[in-house]
Coordinates of C-alpha atoms in Angstrom, one line a residue:
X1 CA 53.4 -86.3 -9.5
X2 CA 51.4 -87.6 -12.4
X3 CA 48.6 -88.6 -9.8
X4 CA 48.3 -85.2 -9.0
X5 CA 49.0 -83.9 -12.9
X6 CA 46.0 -86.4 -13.8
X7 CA 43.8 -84.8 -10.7
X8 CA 44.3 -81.5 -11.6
X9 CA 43.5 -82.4 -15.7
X10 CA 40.2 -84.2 -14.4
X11 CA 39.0 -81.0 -12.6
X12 CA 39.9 -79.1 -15.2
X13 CA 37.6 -81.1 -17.6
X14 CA 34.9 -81.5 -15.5
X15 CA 35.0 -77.6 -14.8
X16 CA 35.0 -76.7 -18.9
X17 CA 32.3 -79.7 -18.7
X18 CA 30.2 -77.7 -16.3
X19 CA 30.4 -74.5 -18.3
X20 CA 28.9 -75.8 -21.5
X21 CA 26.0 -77.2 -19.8
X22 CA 23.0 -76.7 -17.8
X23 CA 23.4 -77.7 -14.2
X24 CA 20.9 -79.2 -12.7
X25 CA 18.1 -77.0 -10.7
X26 CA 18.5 -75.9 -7.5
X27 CA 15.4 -76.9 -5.4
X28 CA 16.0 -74.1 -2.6
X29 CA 15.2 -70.5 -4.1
X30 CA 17.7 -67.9 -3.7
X31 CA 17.4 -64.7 -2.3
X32 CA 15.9 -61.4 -4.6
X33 CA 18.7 -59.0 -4.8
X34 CA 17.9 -55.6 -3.2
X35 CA 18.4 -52.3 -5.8
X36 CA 18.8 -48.7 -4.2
X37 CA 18.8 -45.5 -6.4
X38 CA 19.1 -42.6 -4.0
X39 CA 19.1 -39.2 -3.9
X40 CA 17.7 -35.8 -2.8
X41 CA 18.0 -32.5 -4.5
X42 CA 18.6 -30.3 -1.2
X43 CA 16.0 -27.5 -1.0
X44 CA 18.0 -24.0 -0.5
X45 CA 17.3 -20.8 1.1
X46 CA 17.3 -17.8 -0.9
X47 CA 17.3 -15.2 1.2
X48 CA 19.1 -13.0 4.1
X49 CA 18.3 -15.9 6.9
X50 CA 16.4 -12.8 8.8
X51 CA 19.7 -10.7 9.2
X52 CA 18.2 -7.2 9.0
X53 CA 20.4 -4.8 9.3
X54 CA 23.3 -6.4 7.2
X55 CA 24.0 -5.1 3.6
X56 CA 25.6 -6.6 0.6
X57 CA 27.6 -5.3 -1.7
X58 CA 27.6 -6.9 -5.7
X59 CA 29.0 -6.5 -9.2
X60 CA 25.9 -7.1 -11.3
X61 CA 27.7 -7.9 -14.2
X62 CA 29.6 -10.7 -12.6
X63 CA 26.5 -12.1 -11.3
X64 CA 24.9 -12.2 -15.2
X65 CA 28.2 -13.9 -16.2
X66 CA 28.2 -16.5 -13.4
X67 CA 24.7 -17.1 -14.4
X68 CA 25.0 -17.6 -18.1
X69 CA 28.3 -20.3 -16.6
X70 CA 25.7 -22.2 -14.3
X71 CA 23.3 -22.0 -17.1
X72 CA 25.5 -23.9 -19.9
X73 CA 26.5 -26.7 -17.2
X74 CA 23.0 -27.0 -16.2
X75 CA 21.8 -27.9 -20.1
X76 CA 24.4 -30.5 -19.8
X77 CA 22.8 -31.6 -16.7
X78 CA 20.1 -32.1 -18.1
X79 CA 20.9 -34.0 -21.2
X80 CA 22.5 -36.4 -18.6
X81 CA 19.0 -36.5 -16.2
X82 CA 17.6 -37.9 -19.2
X83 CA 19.8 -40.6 -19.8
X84 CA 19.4 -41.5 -16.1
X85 CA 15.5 -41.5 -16.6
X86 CA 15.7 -43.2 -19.8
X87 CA 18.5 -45.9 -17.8
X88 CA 16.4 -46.5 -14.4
X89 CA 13.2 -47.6 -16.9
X90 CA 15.3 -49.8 -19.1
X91 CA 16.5 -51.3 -16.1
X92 CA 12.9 -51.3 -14.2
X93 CA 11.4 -53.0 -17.4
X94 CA 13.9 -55.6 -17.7
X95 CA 14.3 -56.5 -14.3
X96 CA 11.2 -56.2 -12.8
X97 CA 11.5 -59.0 -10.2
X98 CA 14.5 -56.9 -8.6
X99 CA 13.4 -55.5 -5.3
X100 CA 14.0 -51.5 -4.9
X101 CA 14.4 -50.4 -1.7
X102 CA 14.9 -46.3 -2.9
X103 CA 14.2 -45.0 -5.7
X104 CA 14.8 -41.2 -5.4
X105 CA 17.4 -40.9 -8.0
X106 CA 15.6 -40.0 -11.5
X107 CA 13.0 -37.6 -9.6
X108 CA 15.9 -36.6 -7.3
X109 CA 18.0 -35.8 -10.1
X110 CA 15.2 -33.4 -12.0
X111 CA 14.8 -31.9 -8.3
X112 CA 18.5 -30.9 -8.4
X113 CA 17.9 -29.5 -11.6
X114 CA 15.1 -27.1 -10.9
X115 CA 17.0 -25.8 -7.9
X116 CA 19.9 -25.1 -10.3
X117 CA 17.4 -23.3 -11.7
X118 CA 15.5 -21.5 -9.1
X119 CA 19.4 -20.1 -8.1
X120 CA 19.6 -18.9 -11.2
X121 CA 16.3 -16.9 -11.5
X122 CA 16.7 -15.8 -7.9
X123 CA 20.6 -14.2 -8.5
X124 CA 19.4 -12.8 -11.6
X125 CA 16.8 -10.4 -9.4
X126 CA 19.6 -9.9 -7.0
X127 CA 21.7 -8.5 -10.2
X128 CA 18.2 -6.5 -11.4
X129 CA 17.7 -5.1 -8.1
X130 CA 21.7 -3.6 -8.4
X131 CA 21.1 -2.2 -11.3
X132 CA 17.4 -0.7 -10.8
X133 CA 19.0 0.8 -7.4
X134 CA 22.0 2.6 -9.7
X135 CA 24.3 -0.4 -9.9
X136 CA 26.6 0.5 -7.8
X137 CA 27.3 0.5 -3.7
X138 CA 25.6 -1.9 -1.2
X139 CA 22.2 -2.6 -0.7
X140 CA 20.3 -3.8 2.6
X141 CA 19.6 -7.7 2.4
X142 CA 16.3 -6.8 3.7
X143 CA 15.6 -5.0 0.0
X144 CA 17.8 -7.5 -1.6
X145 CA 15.2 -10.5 -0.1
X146 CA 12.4 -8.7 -1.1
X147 CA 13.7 -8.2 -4.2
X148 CA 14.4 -11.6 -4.9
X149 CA 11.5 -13.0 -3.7
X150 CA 8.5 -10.6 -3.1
X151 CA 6.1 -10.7 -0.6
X152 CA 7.5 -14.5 0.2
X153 CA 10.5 -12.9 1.8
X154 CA 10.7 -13.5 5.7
X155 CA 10.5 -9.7 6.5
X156 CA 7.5 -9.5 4.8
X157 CA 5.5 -12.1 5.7
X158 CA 6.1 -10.4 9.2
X159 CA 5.4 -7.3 8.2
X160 CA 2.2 -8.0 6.5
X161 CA 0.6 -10.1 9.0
X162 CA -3.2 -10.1 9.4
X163 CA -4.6 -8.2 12.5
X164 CA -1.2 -6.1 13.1
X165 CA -2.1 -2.6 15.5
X166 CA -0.2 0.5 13.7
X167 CA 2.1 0.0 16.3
X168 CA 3.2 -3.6 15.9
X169 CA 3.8 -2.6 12.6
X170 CA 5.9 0.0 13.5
X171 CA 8.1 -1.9 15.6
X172 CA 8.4 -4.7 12.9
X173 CA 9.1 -1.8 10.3
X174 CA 11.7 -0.5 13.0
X175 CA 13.4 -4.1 13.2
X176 CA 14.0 -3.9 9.3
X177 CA 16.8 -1.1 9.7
X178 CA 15.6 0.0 6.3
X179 CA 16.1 4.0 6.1
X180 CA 15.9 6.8 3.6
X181 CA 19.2 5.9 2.3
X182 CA 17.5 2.9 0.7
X183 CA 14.8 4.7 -1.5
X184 CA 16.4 4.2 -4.3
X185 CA 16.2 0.4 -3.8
X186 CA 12.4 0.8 -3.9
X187 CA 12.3 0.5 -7.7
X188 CA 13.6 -3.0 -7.3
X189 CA 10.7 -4.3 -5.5
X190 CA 7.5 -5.6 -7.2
X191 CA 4.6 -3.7 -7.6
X192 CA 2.4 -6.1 -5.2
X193 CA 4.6 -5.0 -2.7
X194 CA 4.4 -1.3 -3.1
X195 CA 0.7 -1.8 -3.4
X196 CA 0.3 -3.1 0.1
X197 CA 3.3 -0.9 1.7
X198 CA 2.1 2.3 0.3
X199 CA -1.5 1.7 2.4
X200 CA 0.4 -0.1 5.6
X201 CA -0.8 1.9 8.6
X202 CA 2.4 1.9 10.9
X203 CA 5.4 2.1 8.2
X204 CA 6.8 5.3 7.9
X205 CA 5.7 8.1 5.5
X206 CA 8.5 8.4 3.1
X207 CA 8.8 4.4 2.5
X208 CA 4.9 4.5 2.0
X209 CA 4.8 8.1 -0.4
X210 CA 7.9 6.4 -2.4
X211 CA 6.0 2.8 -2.8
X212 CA 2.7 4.7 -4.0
X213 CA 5.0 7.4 -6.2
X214 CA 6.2 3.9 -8.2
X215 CA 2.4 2.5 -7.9
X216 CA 0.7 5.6 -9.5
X217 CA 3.3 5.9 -12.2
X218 CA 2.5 2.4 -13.3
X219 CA -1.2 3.1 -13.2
X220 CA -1.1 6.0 -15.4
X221 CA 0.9 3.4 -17.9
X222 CA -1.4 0.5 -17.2
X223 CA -5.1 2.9 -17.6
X224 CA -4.0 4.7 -20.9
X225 CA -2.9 1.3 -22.4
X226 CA -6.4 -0.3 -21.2
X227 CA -8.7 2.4 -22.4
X228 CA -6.4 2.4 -26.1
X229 CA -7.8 -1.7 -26.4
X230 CA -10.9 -1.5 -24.9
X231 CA -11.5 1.9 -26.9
X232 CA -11.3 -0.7 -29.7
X233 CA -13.2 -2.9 -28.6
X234 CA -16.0 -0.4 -27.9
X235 CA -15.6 0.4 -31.5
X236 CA -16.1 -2.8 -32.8
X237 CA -18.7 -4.5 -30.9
X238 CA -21.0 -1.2 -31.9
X239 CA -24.3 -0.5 -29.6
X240 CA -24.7 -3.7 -28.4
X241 CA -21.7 -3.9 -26.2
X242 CA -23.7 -1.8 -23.3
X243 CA -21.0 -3.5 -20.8
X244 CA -18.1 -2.5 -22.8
X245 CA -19.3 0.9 -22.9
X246 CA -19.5 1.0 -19.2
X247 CA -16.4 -0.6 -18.1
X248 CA -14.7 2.3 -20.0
X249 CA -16.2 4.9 -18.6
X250 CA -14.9 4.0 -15.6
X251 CA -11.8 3.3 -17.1
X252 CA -12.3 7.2 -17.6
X253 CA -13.1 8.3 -14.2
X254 CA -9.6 6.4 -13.6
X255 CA -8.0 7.8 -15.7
X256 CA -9.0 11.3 -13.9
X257 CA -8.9 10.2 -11.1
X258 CA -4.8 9.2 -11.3
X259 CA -4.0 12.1 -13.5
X260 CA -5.5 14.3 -11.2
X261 CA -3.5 13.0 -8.0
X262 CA -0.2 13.0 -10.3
X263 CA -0.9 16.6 -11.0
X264 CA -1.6 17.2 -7.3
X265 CA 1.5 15.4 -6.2
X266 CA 4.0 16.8 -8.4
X267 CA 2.7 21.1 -8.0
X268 CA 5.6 22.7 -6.2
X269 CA 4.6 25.8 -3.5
X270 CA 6.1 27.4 -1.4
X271 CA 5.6 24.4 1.3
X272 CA 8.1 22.2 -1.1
X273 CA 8.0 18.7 -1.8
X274 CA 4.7 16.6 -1.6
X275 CA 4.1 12.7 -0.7
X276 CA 1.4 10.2 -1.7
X277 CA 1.1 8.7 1.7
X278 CA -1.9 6.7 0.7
X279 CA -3.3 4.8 -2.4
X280 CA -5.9 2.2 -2.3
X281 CA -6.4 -0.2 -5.6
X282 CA -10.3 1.0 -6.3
X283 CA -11.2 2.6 -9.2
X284 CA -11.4 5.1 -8.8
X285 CA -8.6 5.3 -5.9
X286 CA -8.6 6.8 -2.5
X287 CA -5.8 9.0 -1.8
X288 CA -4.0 11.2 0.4
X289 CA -1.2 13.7 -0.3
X290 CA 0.8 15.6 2.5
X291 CA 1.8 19.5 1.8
X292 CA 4.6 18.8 3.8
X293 CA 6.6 16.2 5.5
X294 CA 5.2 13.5 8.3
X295 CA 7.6 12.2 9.2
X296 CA 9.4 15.4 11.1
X297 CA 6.9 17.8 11.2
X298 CA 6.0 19.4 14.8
X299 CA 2.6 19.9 13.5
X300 CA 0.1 18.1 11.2
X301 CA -3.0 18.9 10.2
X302 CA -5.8 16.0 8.6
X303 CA -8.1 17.9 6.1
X304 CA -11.3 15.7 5.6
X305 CA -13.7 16.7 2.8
X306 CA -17.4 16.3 2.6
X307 CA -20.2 15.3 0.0
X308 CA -18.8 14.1 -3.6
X309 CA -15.2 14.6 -3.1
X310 CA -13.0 12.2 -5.2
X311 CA -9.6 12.0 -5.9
X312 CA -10.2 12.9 -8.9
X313 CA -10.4 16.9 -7.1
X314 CA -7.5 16.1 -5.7
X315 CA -6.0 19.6 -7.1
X316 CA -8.4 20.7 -5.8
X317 CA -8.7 19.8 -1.9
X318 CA -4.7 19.7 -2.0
X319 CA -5.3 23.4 -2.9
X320 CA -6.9 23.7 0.5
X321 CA -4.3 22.0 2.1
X322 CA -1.5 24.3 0.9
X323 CA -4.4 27.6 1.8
X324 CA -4.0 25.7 5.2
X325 CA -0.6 25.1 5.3
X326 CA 0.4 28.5 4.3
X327 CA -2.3 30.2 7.0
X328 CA -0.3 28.1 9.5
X329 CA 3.1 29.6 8.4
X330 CA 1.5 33.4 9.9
X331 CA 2.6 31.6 13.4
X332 CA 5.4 33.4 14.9
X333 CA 7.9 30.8 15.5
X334 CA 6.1 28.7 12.9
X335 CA 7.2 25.1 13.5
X336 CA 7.8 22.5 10.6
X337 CA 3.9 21.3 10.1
X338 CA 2.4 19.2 7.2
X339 CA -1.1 18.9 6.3
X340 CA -2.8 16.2 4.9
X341 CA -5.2 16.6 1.8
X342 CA -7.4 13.4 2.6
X343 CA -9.4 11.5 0.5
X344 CA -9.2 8.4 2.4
X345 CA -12.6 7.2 2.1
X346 CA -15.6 7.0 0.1
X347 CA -17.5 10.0 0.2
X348 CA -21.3 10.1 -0.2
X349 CA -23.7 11.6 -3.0
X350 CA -26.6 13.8 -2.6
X351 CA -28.9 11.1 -1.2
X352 CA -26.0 9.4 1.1
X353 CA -25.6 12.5 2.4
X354 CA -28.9 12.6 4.9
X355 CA -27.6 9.3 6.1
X356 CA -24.8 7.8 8.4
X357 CA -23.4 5.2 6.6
X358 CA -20.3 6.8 4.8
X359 CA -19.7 8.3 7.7
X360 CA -19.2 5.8 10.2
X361 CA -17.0 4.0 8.0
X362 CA -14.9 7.3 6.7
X363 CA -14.7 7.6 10.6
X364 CA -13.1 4.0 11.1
X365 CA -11.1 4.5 8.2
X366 CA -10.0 8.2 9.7
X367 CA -9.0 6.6 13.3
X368 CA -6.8 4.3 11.5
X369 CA -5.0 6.6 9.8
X370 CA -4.5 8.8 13.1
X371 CA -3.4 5.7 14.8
X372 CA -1.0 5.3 11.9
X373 CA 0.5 8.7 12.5
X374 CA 0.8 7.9 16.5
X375 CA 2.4 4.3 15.8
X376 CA 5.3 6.1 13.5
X377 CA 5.6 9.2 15.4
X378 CA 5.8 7.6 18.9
X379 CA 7.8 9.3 21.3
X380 CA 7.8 12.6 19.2
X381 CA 3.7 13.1 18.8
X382 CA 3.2 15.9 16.9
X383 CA 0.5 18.7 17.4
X384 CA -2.4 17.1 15.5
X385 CA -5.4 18.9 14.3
X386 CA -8.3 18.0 11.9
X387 CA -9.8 20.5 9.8
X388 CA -13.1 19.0 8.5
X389 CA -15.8 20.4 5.9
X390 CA -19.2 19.7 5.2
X391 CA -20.1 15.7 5.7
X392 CA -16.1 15.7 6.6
X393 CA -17.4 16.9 10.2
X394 CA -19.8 14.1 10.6
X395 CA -17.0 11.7 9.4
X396 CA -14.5 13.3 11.7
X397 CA -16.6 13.5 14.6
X398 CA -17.2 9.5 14.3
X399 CA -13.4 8.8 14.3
X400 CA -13.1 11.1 17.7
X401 CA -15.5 9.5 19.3
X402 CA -13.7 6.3 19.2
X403 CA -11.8 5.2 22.3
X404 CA -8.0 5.6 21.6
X405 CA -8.1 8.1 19.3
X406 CA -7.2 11.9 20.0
X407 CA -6.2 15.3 18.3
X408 CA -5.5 18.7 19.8
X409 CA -7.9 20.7 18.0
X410 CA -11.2 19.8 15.8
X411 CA -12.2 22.4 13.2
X412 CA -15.5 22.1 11.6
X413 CA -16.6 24.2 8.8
X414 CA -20.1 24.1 7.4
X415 CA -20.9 21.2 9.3
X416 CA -23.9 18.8 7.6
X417 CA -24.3 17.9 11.3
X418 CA -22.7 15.9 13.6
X419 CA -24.3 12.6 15.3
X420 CA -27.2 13.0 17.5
X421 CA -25.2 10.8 19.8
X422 CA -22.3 13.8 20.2
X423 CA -23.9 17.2 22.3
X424 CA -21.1 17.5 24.5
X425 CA -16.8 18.2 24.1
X426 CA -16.1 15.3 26.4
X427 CA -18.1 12.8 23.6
X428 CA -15.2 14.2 20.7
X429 CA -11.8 13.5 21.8
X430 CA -10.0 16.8 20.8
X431 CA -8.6 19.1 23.4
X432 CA -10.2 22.3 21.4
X433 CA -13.3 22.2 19.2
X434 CA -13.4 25.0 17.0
X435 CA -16.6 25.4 14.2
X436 CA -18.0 28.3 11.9
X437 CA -20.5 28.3 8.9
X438 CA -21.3 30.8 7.0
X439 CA -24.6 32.5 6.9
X440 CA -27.3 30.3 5.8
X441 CA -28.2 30.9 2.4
X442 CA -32.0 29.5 0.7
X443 CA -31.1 25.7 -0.6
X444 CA -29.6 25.6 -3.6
X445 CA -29.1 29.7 -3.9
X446 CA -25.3 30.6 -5.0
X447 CA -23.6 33.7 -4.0
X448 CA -25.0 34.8 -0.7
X449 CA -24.2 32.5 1.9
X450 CA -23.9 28.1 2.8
X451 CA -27.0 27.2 0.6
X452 CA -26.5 23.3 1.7
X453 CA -25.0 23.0 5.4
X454 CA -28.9 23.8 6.7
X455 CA -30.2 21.1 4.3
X456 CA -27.9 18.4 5.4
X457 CA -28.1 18.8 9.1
X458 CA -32.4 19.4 9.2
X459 CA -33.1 16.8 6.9
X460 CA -30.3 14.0 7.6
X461 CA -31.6 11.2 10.0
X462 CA -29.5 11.0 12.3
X463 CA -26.5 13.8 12.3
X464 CA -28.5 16.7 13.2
X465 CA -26.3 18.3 16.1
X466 CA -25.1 21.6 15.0
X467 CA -21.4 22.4 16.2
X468 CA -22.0 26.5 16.0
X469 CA -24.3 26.2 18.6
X470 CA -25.5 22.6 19.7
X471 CA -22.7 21.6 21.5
X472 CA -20.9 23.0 24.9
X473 CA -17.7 23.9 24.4
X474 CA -17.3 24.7 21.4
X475 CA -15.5 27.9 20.0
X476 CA -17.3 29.1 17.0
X477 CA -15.9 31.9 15.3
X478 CA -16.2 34.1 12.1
X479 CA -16.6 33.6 8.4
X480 CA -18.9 36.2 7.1
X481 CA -16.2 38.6 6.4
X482 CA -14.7 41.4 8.7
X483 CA -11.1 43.5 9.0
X484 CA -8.7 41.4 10.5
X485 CA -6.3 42.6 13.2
X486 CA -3.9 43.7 11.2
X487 CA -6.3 45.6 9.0
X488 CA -6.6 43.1 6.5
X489 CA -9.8 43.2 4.8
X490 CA -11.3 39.4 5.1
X491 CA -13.7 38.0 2.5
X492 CA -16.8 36.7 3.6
X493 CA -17.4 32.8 2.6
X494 CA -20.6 33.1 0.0
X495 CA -21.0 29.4 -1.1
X496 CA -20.7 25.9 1.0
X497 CA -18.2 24.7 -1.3
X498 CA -14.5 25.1 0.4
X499 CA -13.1 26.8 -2.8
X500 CA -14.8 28.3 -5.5
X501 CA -13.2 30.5 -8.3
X502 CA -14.9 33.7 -7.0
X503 CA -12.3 32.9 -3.9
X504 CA -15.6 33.0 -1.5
X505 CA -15.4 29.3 -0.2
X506 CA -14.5 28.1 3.3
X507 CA -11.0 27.4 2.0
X508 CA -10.1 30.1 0.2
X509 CA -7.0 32.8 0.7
X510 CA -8.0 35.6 1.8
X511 CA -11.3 34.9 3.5
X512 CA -12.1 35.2 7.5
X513 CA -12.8 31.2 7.2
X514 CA -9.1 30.2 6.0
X515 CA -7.5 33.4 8.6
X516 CA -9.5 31.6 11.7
X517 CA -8.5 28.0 10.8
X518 CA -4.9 29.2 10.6
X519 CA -5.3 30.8 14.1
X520 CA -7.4 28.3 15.4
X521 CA -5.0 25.0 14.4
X522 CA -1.8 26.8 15.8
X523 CA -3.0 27.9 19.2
X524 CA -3.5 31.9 18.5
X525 CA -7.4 31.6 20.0
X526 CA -7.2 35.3 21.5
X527 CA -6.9 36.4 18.1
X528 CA -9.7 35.0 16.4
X529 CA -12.1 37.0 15.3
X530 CA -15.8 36.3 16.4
X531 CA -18.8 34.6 14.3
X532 CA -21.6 37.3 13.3
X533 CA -24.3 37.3 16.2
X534 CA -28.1 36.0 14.6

């Protein structure tokens, strides 16, 4: 026993001994110890996972408060990724002969953080976009996606893919479910994305006339507050801001320009409710409004303008349009029909006139458009006609002659000439070609006949071909004035313009012009009356 008592003691000792003292050196290095820090903020979807026809239903106010919840916890968070930051470097300077293996915790940590965030931001448009839409009800999560997360959503990026046909769009648009119950859910998306829908060739006519509606709106906000500053500007730079002074006058012409389409858009007749089915950025834009609806009417009718025609005249040609529209009505039977004012491309001055280049490209720009109208109304084509004036024929006449594209009736009114290249009916894709001009009149000489529709044909180089009586198969007929079947007395059409104040243009009520293009664009041939021989 006291052996082993005085054993035990002598360990004891030699153990304290040992602690209070250095032991001797190992000669054999040891191991480096291995460190990790791991750890991933997870990336996370924000969006409907490509479920289009499903809808959601939310309390926006609950969404605010959850947010404002997360939002308090996440400052918290933060304090602490500091401290983590501020921990790993203390412990990275002190032990730097540690080995690390991972080190995705500090970085990992702030990751987390910003997806914290990016939750936040993205349920906060989900709670804008139920209020914008009324706030109450559910929406589609197609909408809701968009919404969120703008032209990045997965619908879109389908939607808006490069080198679509019309009709690819419109089966994509088709796959969205999106109807005109969800209008109202327009005003939640962003304006990048009514830009480019309210121009998509394929998407339907009301999503397109209500993305433009909210586009032009914002416009006439955005050029008045432009024109205030620069104005100012202007002011203060004095003559020698020559720039200045020319960047607002276009901010004018704009202006003009978008009042004059808001002011064309929102006229009520007898034809009802109008739509802005296109809208192009340019300044000043290109445009199109439809007296009437497109996407059920049984008939439609393109009108394409000629020389100088802007959309700032858009009151003006959509005055032509509803002359149209209404002459159409006189059907017996008269089906549901829209027609089209079109200023969908750039038209040409006095010296562009005599050449080809606006033409050819207002004709590509024209075939797309029909195309458009094919792709949404598929299955349910529509009579289509195109009523053209001026350099609007030699436009038109471009966008028939391309392969693919087809109308039921071509009208052409004081035609500057068609392309040398078109003599024949079978070269214009229309089932009927119809033209008339008025009398030629001297150039330049108001009041007693077309002063300019001679000019533009015999000195162009290279849309000489007359429609009235250059190409077979055409049926040319009246506009010089006569008594209409009915006894009417028809005005004869004294100017080229299509309307004029004296109500002698090519478009205006009450002449024999505007009474043939009615007969002519719904089928009544047999009652049109005939052109004045000479």
């Amino acid at each position: 026993m006291a052996e082993a008592f005085a054993g035990a003691a002598g360990r004891s000792l030699v153990d304290a001994w040992e602690n209070v003292t250095d032991r001797e050196p190992s000669t054999e290095p040891g191991p480096r110890p291995e460190v990790d820090a791991e750890f991933r903020g997870r990336e996370r979807a924000r969006y409907g996972g490509g479920v289009s026809r499903g809808r959601s239903s939310a309390d926006p106010s609950a969404l605010r408060a959850f947010v404002t919840t997360v939002s308090g916890l996440d400052t918290g968070a933060s304090a602490d990724s500091e401290r983590v930051r501020s921990a790993w470097s203390s412990f990275r300077y002190s032990c730097a002969w540690v080995a690390v293996d991972r080190a995705s915790m500090p970085a990992g940590f702030e990751r987390y953080l910003c997806e914290n965030g990016e939750d936040r931001s993205w349920i906060g448009s989900i709670a804008d976009a139920f209020e914008v839409s009324g706030g109450g009800g559910s929406m589609s999560n197609v909408a809701l996606d968009i919404a969120a997360t703008g032209q990045a959503a997965p619908a879109l990026q389908q939607l808006f893919a490069n080198g679509l046909t019309p009709a690819e769009v419109a089966e994509r648009w088709g796959a969205l479910g999106l109807t005109t119950a969800d209008t109202g859910v327009f005003n939640a998306l962003p304006t990048d994305v009514h830009a480019r829908l309210g121009n998509l060739e394929g998407a339907p006519y009301w999503a397109r006339s209500t993305a433009n509606t909210l586009v032009l709106n914002q416009r006439l906000v955005d050029v008045e507050r432009q024109i205030e500053e620069l104005e100012g500007t202007v002011a203060a730079a004095g003559d020698g801001s020559r720039a200045l002074a020319r960047e607002l006058t276009a901010l004018y012409a704009d202006r003009k320009a978008v009042r004059n389409i808001n002011a064309a858009l929102t006229k009520k007749g007898s034809e009802g409710k109008r739509f802005l089915i296109a809208l192009t950025g340019d300044r000043p834009p290109l445009a199109a409004v439809s007296v009437g609806n497109l996407d059920r009417a049984e008939s439609v009718t393109w009108a394409v303008p000629g020389m100088n025609t802007t959309s700032a005249d858009m009151t003006m040609w959509a005055k032509g349009a509803q002359n149209i529209y209404q002459e159409q009505a006189r059907r017996p039977g008269s089906p549901t029909h829209a027609v089209v004012a079109w200023i969908g491309y750039e038209t040409p001055d006095e010296k562009e006139v005599l050449f080809m280049g606006k033409a050819k490209a207002g004709g590509a720009q024209l075939a797309d458009a029909l195309r458009g109208l094919e792709a949404v109304r598929a299955g349910q084509m529509p009579e289509t006609n195109i009523v053209a004036h001026s350099y609007g024929t030699t436009a038109a006449a471009v966008a028939l002659a391309e392969q693919g594209v087809h109308v039921d009736r071509f009208v052409a009114l004081g035609s500057a000439g068609l392309p040398d290249d078109l003599r024949s009916a079978s070269d214009i894709h229309a089932d009927h070609i119809y033209a008339a001009r008025a009398k030629d009149a001297p150039t330049g000489k108001q009041g007693v006949g077309d002063e300019w529709a001679e000019f533009g044909r015999e000195q162009s180089y290279a849309h000489h071909v007359d429609p009235t009586r250059d190409v077979s198969g055409v049926t040319v007929f009246g506009a010089d004035g006569t008594t209409g079947a009915d006894g009417t007395d028809l005005a004869p059409v004294l100017h080229h313009d299509p309307l004029r104040s004296d109500l002698h243009g090519y478009l205006d009520r009450g002449t024999e012009s505007l009474r043939n293009v009615g007969l002519a664009t719904t089928g009544r041939d047999a009652e049109l009356t005939p052109a004045t021989p000479g």
